[in-house]
Amino acid sequence: MVSRRRGHGEGSIFKRASDGLWVGYVTVGREGDKTVRKYVTSRTRGAVQEQLRSLQASYGAGLPFITQRETVGEFLERWLRDVAPGFAPSINTLDNYDWAIRRHLIPALGPRPLVKLAPGEVVDMLREKVADGMARNTILRLRSVLAMALDHALLEGLIGRNVASIVRAPRGGSVPQGRSLDHNEALALLAHAKGTRLEATFVLMLMVGLRPGEALGLMWTDFDPDAGTLRIERSLKRERGQLRLGDTKTRKSRRAIALPAAVVAALGKHRRRQARERLKAGTEWQDLGLIFPTSVGSLLDPSNFRREFSRICKDAGLGHWHPHELRHSAVSLLSASGVSIERVADVMGHSTTRTTETVYRHSVLPTASGAVEAMDSMFPKY
């Protein structure tokens, strides 16, 4: 009888003497001189036959039988080094991938063979993060980074399914809640900011809800005093210790907004103040065209801006506040004034109303209605 060499995808079944279990295997390839087989076991021959038929069907459909012994950690390191830089929109995004992978994913899942990573292991890892007090948004980000990396593993044929994309993030974890100044607190802030060199920045952020980076990235060419409008086209960022002007947070964040009369007036005063600073600086002035630079025209460090804002808040008797909470305040004041959440989301540059409603809107006293009109009615003219 002539024996035939088995090809890839063909199987064999036998009963193991040591424990009486039925064993089946399919030859799936070779690694060097070694034949690689996929094994299945069961108490009955019929069950093993069924599992083998499923494996053979997968092989016939072109689904991968994994022969690589790469661990999750080894793959994630390779993905971060070779793949992620090609599609990360910014250095900060790449740094976020690095943080998620090296600080969380590799310590939790790294030693596991990539091909054996199971959905339950991903869920267990995320549940541990919830137990450690990690915010839900951060947990979702970890799952998202893992899913992106495993999508590439799927394309390379290293895995048969993306286990991160099919699991749900566990419930729990808190969404960090910001605060909002109420109307009286906002008036107190503006009163104590009056006459300071950054007064117009605080007026603008409070009444229009700009992010700190958006405000500090503004140029005079973005401002049309006659039309009373402002274009948001860039943002000041710190990337690996260096300040630079870059893209806005999202595509929707690039927007043109109508300005309340108080903001137009405050920017006019600020422009005249800056002209005096420019004369004083002389040849040291750096002509970057920024609306809110340092006293010599250079990029204003967000840390210095944050400290100045905190000082003014404390002087006003408000305690410690973060500049980003001016954005929360703008959303809450407008919403409480009767402005539709859709209109508020457009002003803030949110792609949907969900973020506006769940993260930024807080309870404050109502005062007026309309978007620009609402702010004009709440705050004095400049």
Short mmCIF file of N, CA and C in Angstrom, two decimals, residues 117-263:
data_model
loop_
_atom_site.label_atom_id
_atom_site.label_comp_id
_atom_site.label_asym_id
_atom_site.label_seq_id
_atom_site.Cartn_x
_atom_site.Cartn_y
_atom_site.Cartn_z
N LEU A 117 -4.73 35.30 22.36
CA LEU A 117 -5.41 36.37 23.11
C LEU A 117 -6.92 36.22 22.94
N ALA A 118 -7.64 36.17 24.06
CA ALA A 118 -9.08 35.91 24.04
C ALA A 118 -9.85 37.17 24.46
N PRO A 119 -11.11 37.28 24.01
CA PRO A 119 -11.93 38.43 24.41
C PRO A 119 -12.02 38.59 25.92
N GLY A 120 -12.16 37.47 26.64
CA GLY A 120 -12.29 37.54 28.09
C GLY A 120 -11.07 38.17 28.76
N GLU A 121 -9.89 37.94 28.18
CA GLU A 121 -8.67 38.53 28.75
C GLU A 121 -8.66 40.05 28.58
N VAL A 122 -9.17 40.51 27.45
CA VAL A 122 -9.26 41.96 27.23
C VAL A 122 -10.25 42.58 28.21
N VAL A 123 -11.40 41.91 28.37
CA VAL A 123 -12.41 42.41 29.32
C VAL A 123 -11.85 42.44 30.73
N ASP A 124 -11.14 41.37 31.13
CA ASP A 124 -10.56 41.33 32.48
C ASP A 124 -9.58 42.47 32.69
N MET A 125 -8.78 42.76 31.66
CA MET A 125 -7.82 43.86 31.77
C MET A 125 -8.54 45.19 31.96
N LEU A 126 -9.62 45.40 31.20
CA LEU A 126 -10.37 46.65 31.31
C LEU A 126 -11.07 46.75 32.66
N ARG A 127 -11.57 45.63 33.17
CA ARG A 127 -12.22 45.63 34.48
C ARG A 127 -11.23 45.99 35.59
N GLU A 128 -10.01 45.53 35.45
CA GLU A 128 -8.99 45.88 36.44
C GLU A 128 -8.73 47.39 36.42
N LYS A 129 -8.77 47.99 35.23
CA LYS A 129 -8.58 49.44 35.13
C LYS A 129 -9.73 50.18 35.80
N VAL A 130 -10.95 49.67 35.64
CA VAL A 130 -12.11 50.26 36.32
C VAL A 130 -11.90 50.20 37.83
N ALA A 131 -11.47 49.03 38.31
CA ALA A 131 -11.25 48.85 39.76
C ALA A 131 -10.17 49.79 40.28
N ASP A 132 -9.21 50.13 39.42
CA ASP A 132 -8.13 51.04 39.81
C ASP A 132 -8.57 52.51 39.77
N GLY A 133 -9.82 52.75 39.32
CA GLY A 133 -10.34 54.11 39.29
C GLY A 133 -10.12 54.85 37.99
N MET A 134 -9.72 54.14 36.93
CA MET A 134 -9.49 54.80 35.65
C MET A 134 -10.82 55.31 35.08
N ALA A 135 -10.79 56.51 34.49
CA ALA A 135 -11.99 57.10 33.90
C ALA A 135 -12.45 56.29 32.69
N ARG A 136 -13.75 56.26 32.47
CA ARG A 136 -14.31 55.47 31.37
C ARG A 136 -13.74 55.89 30.02
N ASN A 137 -13.58 57.19 29.80
CA ASN A 137 -13.04 57.64 28.51
C ASN A 137 -11.64 57.10 28.28
N THR A 138 -10.85 56.99 29.34
CA THR A 138 -9.49 56.46 29.22
C THR A 138 -9.54 54.96 28.94
N ILE A 139 -10.46 54.27 29.57
CA ILE A 139 -10.64 52.83 29.32
C ILE A 139 -11.02 52.60 27.86
N LEU A 140 -11.92 53.43 27.34
CA LEU A 140 -12.31 53.31 25.93
C LEU A 140 -11.13 53.58 25.02
N ARG A 141 -10.25 54.49 25.44
CA ARG A 141 -9.07 54.79 24.62
C ARG A 141 -8.12 53.59 24.58
N LEU A 142 -7.94 52.92 25.72
CA LEU A 142 -7.08 51.72 25.73
C LEU A 142 -7.62 50.66 24.78
N ARG A 143 -8.93 50.42 24.84
CA ARG A 143 -9.52 49.42 23.95
C ARG A 143 -9.36 49.84 22.49
N SER A 144 -9.52 51.13 22.21
CA SER A 144 -9.41 51.63 20.84
C SER A 144 -8.01 51.43 20.28
N VAL A 145 -6.98 51.73 21.08
CA VAL A 145 -5.60 51.55 20.62
C VAL A 145 -5.32 50.07 20.36
N LEU A 146 -5.77 49.20 21.27
CA LEU A 146 -5.57 47.76 21.08
C LEU A 146 -6.28 47.29 19.82
N ALA A 147 -7.49 47.76 19.61
CA ALA A 147 -8.25 47.35 18.42
C ALA A 147 -7.57 47.80 17.14
N MET A 148 -7.01 49.02 17.13
CA MET A 148 -6.29 49.50 15.94
C MET A 148 -5.09 48.61 15.64
N ALA A 149 -4.35 48.27 16.67
CA ALA A 149 -3.18 47.42 16.47
C ALA A 149 -3.58 46.03 15.98
N LEU A 150 -4.63 45.47 16.58
CA LEU A 150 -5.05 44.13 16.18
C LEU A 150 -5.66 44.11 14.78
N ASP A 151 -6.22 45.23 14.34
CA ASP A 151 -6.66 45.32 12.94
C ASP A 151 -5.50 45.06 11.99
N HIS A 152 -4.34 45.60 12.35
CA HIS A 152 -3.15 45.37 11.51
C HIS A 152 -2.70 43.92 11.59
N ALA A 153 -2.79 43.33 12.78
CA ALA A 153 -2.45 41.91 12.91
C ALA A 153 -3.35 41.05 12.05
N LEU A 154 -4.62 41.46 11.96
CA LEU A 154 -5.58 40.75 11.12
C LEU A 154 -5.18 40.84 9.65
N LEU A 155 -4.78 42.05 9.23
CA LEU A 155 -4.35 42.24 7.85
C LEU A 155 -3.10 41.43 7.52
N GLU A 156 -2.23 41.27 8.49
CA GLU A 156 -1.00 40.50 8.28
C GLU A 156 -1.25 38.99 8.34
N GLY A 157 -2.47 38.60 8.71
CA GLY A 157 -2.76 37.18 8.83
C GLY A 157 -2.23 36.55 10.09
N LEU A 158 -1.94 37.39 11.10
CA LEU A 158 -1.39 36.87 12.34
C LEU A 158 -2.47 36.34 13.28
N ILE A 159 -3.69 36.81 13.12
CA ILE A 159 -4.81 36.37 13.95
C ILE A 159 -6.02 36.16 13.06
N GLY A 160 -6.99 35.41 13.59
CA GLY A 160 -8.19 35.14 12.82
C GLY A 160 -9.33 36.09 13.11
N ARG A 161 -9.24 36.85 14.24
CA ARG A 161 -10.27 37.82 14.59
C ARG A 161 -9.68 38.87 15.51
N ASN A 162 -10.31 40.03 15.53
CA ASN A 162 -9.87 41.13 16.39
C ASN A 162 -10.67 41.07 17.69
N VAL A 163 -10.06 40.53 18.74
CA VAL A 163 -10.80 40.33 19.98
C VAL A 163 -11.13 41.64 20.68
N ALA A 164 -10.36 42.70 20.45
CA ALA A 164 -10.63 43.98 21.10
C ALA A 164 -11.85 44.65 20.52
N SER A 165 -12.09 44.44 19.23
CA SER A 165 -13.21 45.13 18.58
C SER A 165 -14.55 44.48 18.89
N ILE A 166 -14.55 43.25 19.42
CA ILE A 166 -15.82 42.57 19.67
C ILE A 166 -16.23 42.61 21.13
N VAL A 167 -15.38 43.19 21.99
CA VAL A 167 -15.75 43.27 23.40
C VAL A 167 -16.31 44.66 23.71
N ARG A 168 -17.13 44.71 24.73
CA ARG A 168 -17.65 45.98 25.22
C ARG A 168 -16.86 46.41 26.45
N ALA A 169 -16.61 47.69 26.54
CA ALA A 169 -15.93 48.18 27.74
C ALA A 169 -16.83 47.98 28.94
N PRO A 170 -16.27 47.52 30.06
CA PRO A 170 -17.11 47.29 31.24
C PRO A 170 -17.70 48.59 31.77
N ARG A 171 -18.85 48.46 32.41
CA ARG A 171 -19.46 49.63 33.02
C ARG A 171 -18.64 50.06 34.22
N GLY A 172 -18.79 51.31 34.56
CA GLY A 172 -18.00 51.85 35.66
C GLY A 172 -16.98 52.80 35.12
N GLY A 173 -16.17 53.30 35.98
CA GLY A 173 -15.23 54.32 35.58
C GLY A 173 -15.95 55.65 35.50
N SER A 174 -15.35 56.67 35.95
CA SER A 174 -16.02 57.97 35.99
C SER A 174 -15.56 58.84 34.84
N VAL A 175 -16.46 59.70 34.36
CA VAL A 175 -16.09 60.72 33.39
C VAL A 175 -15.74 61.97 34.18
N PRO A 176 -14.50 62.46 34.05
CA PRO A 176 -14.14 63.63 34.83
C PRO A 176 -15.10 64.78 34.55
N GLN A 177 -15.65 65.33 35.60
CA GLN A 177 -16.61 66.40 35.43
C GLN A 177 -15.96 67.75 35.70
N GLY A 178 -16.10 68.65 34.76
CA GLY A 178 -15.62 70.01 34.96
C GLY A 178 -16.65 70.80 35.75
N ARG A 179 -16.31 72.05 36.01
CA ARG A 179 -17.23 72.93 36.71
C ARG A 179 -17.55 74.11 35.82
N SER A 180 -18.58 74.81 36.20
CA SER A 180 -18.95 76.02 35.48
C SER A 180 -19.08 77.17 36.45
N LEU A 181 -18.57 78.31 36.04
CA LEU A 181 -18.85 79.54 36.78
C LEU A 181 -20.31 79.90 36.58
N ASP A 182 -20.97 80.34 37.64
CA ASP A 182 -22.31 80.87 37.42
C ASP A 182 -22.19 82.34 36.99
N HIS A 183 -23.31 82.99 36.76
CA HIS A 183 -23.27 84.35 36.21
C HIS A 183 -22.53 85.32 37.12
N ASN A 184 -22.80 85.26 38.42
CA ASN A 184 -22.14 86.18 39.35
C ASN A 184 -20.65 85.91 39.45
N GLU A 185 -20.27 84.63 39.44
CA GLU A 185 -18.84 84.29 39.47
C GLU A 185 -18.14 84.76 38.21
N ALA A 186 -18.80 84.62 37.07
CA ALA A 186 -18.22 85.09 35.81
C ALA A 186 -18.01 86.60 35.84
N LEU A 187 -18.98 87.33 36.37
CA LEU A 187 -18.84 88.79 36.49
C LEU A 187 -17.67 89.16 37.41
N ALA A 188 -17.52 88.41 38.50
CA ALA A 188 -16.42 88.67 39.43
C ALA A 188 -15.07 88.41 38.76
N LEU A 189 -15.00 87.35 37.98
CA LEU A 189 -13.75 87.04 37.26
C LEU A 189 -13.39 88.18 36.31
N LEU A 190 -14.34 88.63 35.50
CA LEU A 190 -14.06 89.68 34.52
C LEU A 190 -13.69 90.99 35.20
N ALA A 191 -14.30 91.25 36.35
CA ALA A 191 -13.98 92.49 37.08
C ALA A 191 -12.52 92.48 37.54
N HIS A 192 -12.04 91.33 38.01
CA HIS A 192 -10.66 91.25 38.50
C HIS A 192 -9.65 91.09 37.36
N ALA A 193 -10.12 90.67 36.18
CA ALA A 193 -9.22 90.56 35.03
C ALA A 193 -9.05 91.90 34.33
N LYS A 194 -9.92 92.84 34.61
CA LYS A 194 -9.93 94.12 33.91
C LYS A 194 -8.59 94.83 34.08
N GLY A 195 -8.02 95.25 32.96
CA GLY A 195 -6.75 95.98 32.98
C GLY A 195 -5.52 95.11 32.90
N THR A 196 -5.65 93.77 33.05
CA THR A 196 -4.50 92.88 32.91
C THR A 196 -4.22 92.64 31.43
N ARG A 197 -3.02 92.23 31.10
CA ARG A 197 -2.65 92.08 29.69
C ARG A 197 -3.38 90.92 29.02
N LEU A 198 -3.89 89.97 29.80
CA LEU A 198 -4.61 88.83 29.23
C LEU A 198 -6.12 88.95 29.43
N GLU A 199 -6.58 90.12 29.76
CA GLU A 199 -8.01 90.32 29.99
C GLU A 199 -8.86 89.85 28.81
N ALA A 200 -8.47 90.22 27.59
CA ALA A 200 -9.27 89.86 26.41
C ALA A 200 -9.32 88.35 26.18
N THR A 201 -8.27 87.65 26.60
CA THR A 201 -8.26 86.18 26.46
C THR A 201 -9.36 85.56 27.29
N PHE A 202 -9.49 86.04 28.53
CA PHE A 202 -10.50 85.48 29.43
C PHE A 202 -11.91 85.85 28.96
N VAL A 203 -12.07 87.09 28.47
CA VAL A 203 -13.38 87.50 27.95
C VAL A 203 -13.77 86.61 26.77
N LEU A 204 -12.84 86.40 25.86
CA LEU A 204 -13.10 85.58 24.67
C LEU A 204 -13.43 84.14 25.04
N MET A 205 -12.64 83.54 25.91
CA MET A 205 -12.85 82.13 26.26
C MET A 205 -14.15 81.93 27.02
N LEU A 206 -14.50 82.87 27.87
CA LEU A 206 -15.73 82.75 28.64
C LEU A 206 -16.96 82.91 27.76
N MET A 207 -16.92 83.85 26.82
CA MET A 207 -18.12 84.16 26.05
C MET A 207 -18.27 83.33 24.78
N VAL A 208 -17.17 82.74 24.30
CA VAL A 208 -17.23 81.96 23.06
C VAL A 208 -16.88 80.50 23.30
N GLY A 209 -16.24 80.19 24.44
CA GLY A 209 -15.96 78.81 24.78
C GLY A 209 -14.79 78.19 24.06
N LEU A 210 -13.78 79.01 23.70
CA LEU A 210 -12.62 78.44 23.03
C LEU A 210 -11.81 77.57 23.99
N ARG A 211 -11.17 76.56 23.45
CA ARG A 211 -10.19 75.80 24.21
C ARG A 211 -8.97 76.69 24.41
N PRO A 212 -8.19 76.47 25.50
CA PRO A 212 -7.00 77.30 25.72
C PRO A 212 -6.04 77.28 24.53
N GLY A 213 -5.80 76.11 23.95
CA GLY A 213 -4.89 76.03 22.81
C GLY A 213 -5.40 76.79 21.60
N GLU A 214 -6.73 76.78 21.39
CA GLU A 214 -7.32 77.53 20.28
C GLU A 214 -7.12 79.02 20.48
N ALA A 215 -7.35 79.51 21.70
CA ALA A 215 -7.20 80.94 21.98
C ALA A 215 -5.76 81.38 21.78
N LEU A 216 -4.81 80.59 22.30
CA LEU A 216 -3.40 80.97 22.22
C LEU A 216 -2.82 80.78 20.83
N GLY A 217 -3.54 80.11 19.94
CA GLY A 217 -3.09 79.94 18.56
C GLY A 217 -3.69 80.93 17.59
N LEU A 218 -4.52 81.84 18.08
CA LEU A 218 -5.20 82.81 17.19
C LEU A 218 -4.22 83.83 16.62
N MET A 219 -4.49 84.24 15.37
CA MET A 219 -3.74 85.31 14.73
C MET A 219 -4.69 86.45 14.38
N TRP A 220 -4.12 87.64 14.23
CA TRP A 220 -4.96 88.79 13.91
C TRP A 220 -5.67 88.63 12.58
N THR A 221 -5.11 87.86 11.68
CA THR A 221 -5.77 87.63 10.40
C THR A 221 -7.03 86.79 10.54
N ASP A 222 -7.21 86.15 11.70
CA ASP A 222 -8.42 85.35 11.95
C ASP A 222 -9.60 86.22 12.40
N PHE A 223 -9.31 87.44 12.80
CA PHE A 223 -10.31 88.32 13.42
C PHE A 223 -10.78 89.38 12.43
N ASP A 224 -12.10 89.45 12.24
CA ASP A 224 -12.70 90.48 11.38
C ASP A 224 -13.57 91.39 12.27
N PRO A 225 -13.02 92.53 12.70
CA PRO A 225 -13.77 93.38 13.63
C PRO A 225 -15.02 93.99 13.01
N ASP A 226 -14.98 94.23 11.69
CA ASP A 226 -16.15 94.83 11.03
C ASP A 226 -17.32 93.85 10.98
N ALA A 227 -17.02 92.59 10.66
CA ALA A 227 -18.07 91.58 10.60
C ALA A 227 -18.37 91.00 11.98
N GLY A 228 -17.46 91.22 12.93
CA GLY A 228 -17.64 90.66 14.26
C GLY A 228 -17.53 89.15 14.27
N THR A 229 -16.54 88.63 13.53
CA THR A 229 -16.37 87.18 13.44
C THR A 229 -14.92 86.78 13.73
N LEU A 230 -14.75 85.50 14.02
CA LEU A 230 -13.44 84.95 14.32
C LEU A 230 -13.34 83.56 13.71
N ARG A 231 -12.23 83.27 13.04
CA ARG A 231 -11.98 81.94 12.47
C ARG A 231 -11.05 81.17 13.40
N ILE A 232 -11.41 79.93 13.68
CA ILE A 232 -10.57 79.04 14.48
C ILE A 232 -9.93 78.05 13.51
N GLU A 233 -8.62 78.20 13.28
CA GLU A 233 -7.97 77.40 12.25
C GLU A 233 -6.75 76.62 12.74
N ARG A 234 -6.33 76.88 13.97
CA ARG A 234 -5.13 76.20 14.48
C ARG A 234 -5.18 76.17 16.00
N SER A 235 -4.21 75.52 16.59
CA SER A 235 -4.16 75.42 18.05
C SER A 235 -2.71 75.38 18.49
N LEU A 236 -2.42 75.99 19.63
CA LEU A 236 -1.09 75.92 20.21
C LEU A 236 -0.95 74.60 20.95
N LYS A 237 0.14 73.89 20.66
CA LYS A 237 0.35 72.57 21.26
C LYS A 237 1.74 72.47 21.83
N ARG A 238 1.87 71.60 22.83
CA ARG A 238 3.19 71.23 23.34
C ARG A 238 3.42 69.79 22.94
N GLU A 239 4.45 69.57 22.13
CA GLU A 239 4.76 68.23 21.67
C GLU A 239 6.19 67.90 22.04
N ARG A 240 6.31 66.93 22.95
CA ARG A 240 7.62 66.48 23.42
C ARG A 240 8.45 67.66 23.93
N GLY A 241 7.78 68.51 24.70
CA GLY A 241 8.46 69.60 25.36
C GLY A 241 8.59 70.88 24.56
N GLN A 242 8.17 70.86 23.30
CA GLN A 242 8.31 72.03 22.44
C GLN A 242 6.94 72.60 22.07
N LEU A 243 6.82 73.95 22.10
CA LEU A 243 5.58 74.60 21.69
C LEU A 243 5.56 74.77 20.19
N ARG A 244 4.39 74.52 19.59
CA ARG A 244 4.25 74.76 18.16
C ARG A 244 2.78 74.99 17.82
N LEU A 245 2.53 75.63 16.69
CA LEU A 245 1.18 75.81 16.19
C LEU A 245 0.84 74.63 15.30
N GLY A 246 -0.31 74.01 15.56
CA GLY A 246 -0.72 72.84 14.77
C GLY A 246 -2.19 72.86 14.49
N ASP A 247 -2.70 71.71 14.05
CA ASP A 247 -4.11 71.60 13.70
C ASP A 247 -4.98 71.69 14.95
N THR A 248 -6.25 71.99 14.72
CA THR A 248 -7.22 71.97 15.80
C THR A 248 -7.46 70.53 16.25
N LYS A 249 -8.16 70.37 17.36
CA LYS A 249 -8.36 69.04 17.94
C LYS A 249 -9.06 68.10 16.97
N THR A 250 -10.10 68.57 16.29
CA THR A 250 -10.82 67.78 15.31
C THR A 250 -11.12 68.64 14.09
N ARG A 251 -11.55 68.01 13.01
CA ARG A 251 -11.92 68.76 11.81
C ARG A 251 -13.07 69.72 12.09
N LYS A 252 -14.04 69.28 12.91
CA LYS A 252 -15.18 70.12 13.26
C LYS A 252 -14.75 71.35 14.05
N SER A 253 -13.58 71.25 14.73
CA SER A 253 -13.10 72.37 15.53
C SER A 253 -12.67 73.55 14.66
N ARG A 254 -12.37 73.31 13.40
CA ARG A 254 -12.08 74.42 12.48
C ARG A 254 -13.41 75.06 12.12
N ARG A 255 -13.61 76.28 12.54
CA ARG A 255 -14.91 76.89 12.41
C ARG A 255 -14.81 78.41 12.40
N ALA A 256 -15.86 79.06 11.95
CA ALA A 256 -15.98 80.51 12.03
C ALA A 256 -17.14 80.81 12.97
N ILE A 257 -16.94 81.75 13.89
CA ILE A 257 -17.96 82.04 14.88
C ILE A 257 -18.25 83.53 14.93
N ALA A 258 -19.51 83.86 15.21
CA ALA A 258 -19.90 85.24 15.45
C ALA A 258 -19.53 85.61 16.88
N LEU A 259 -19.09 86.85 17.07
CA LEU A 259 -18.62 87.28 18.38
C LEU A 259 -19.61 88.22 19.05
N PRO A 260 -19.83 88.06 20.35
CA PRO A 260 -20.59 89.05 21.10
C PRO A 260 -19.89 90.41 21.03
N ALA A 261 -20.65 91.47 21.17
CA ALA A 261 -20.08 92.82 21.08
C ALA A 261 -19.00 93.04 22.13
N ALA A 262 -19.17 92.44 23.32
CA ALA A 262 -18.18 92.60 24.38
C ALA A 262 -16.83 92.02 23.97
N VAL A 263 -16.84 90.92 23.22
CA VAL A 263 -15.59 90.30 22.78
C VAL A 263 -14.92 91.17 21.72
#
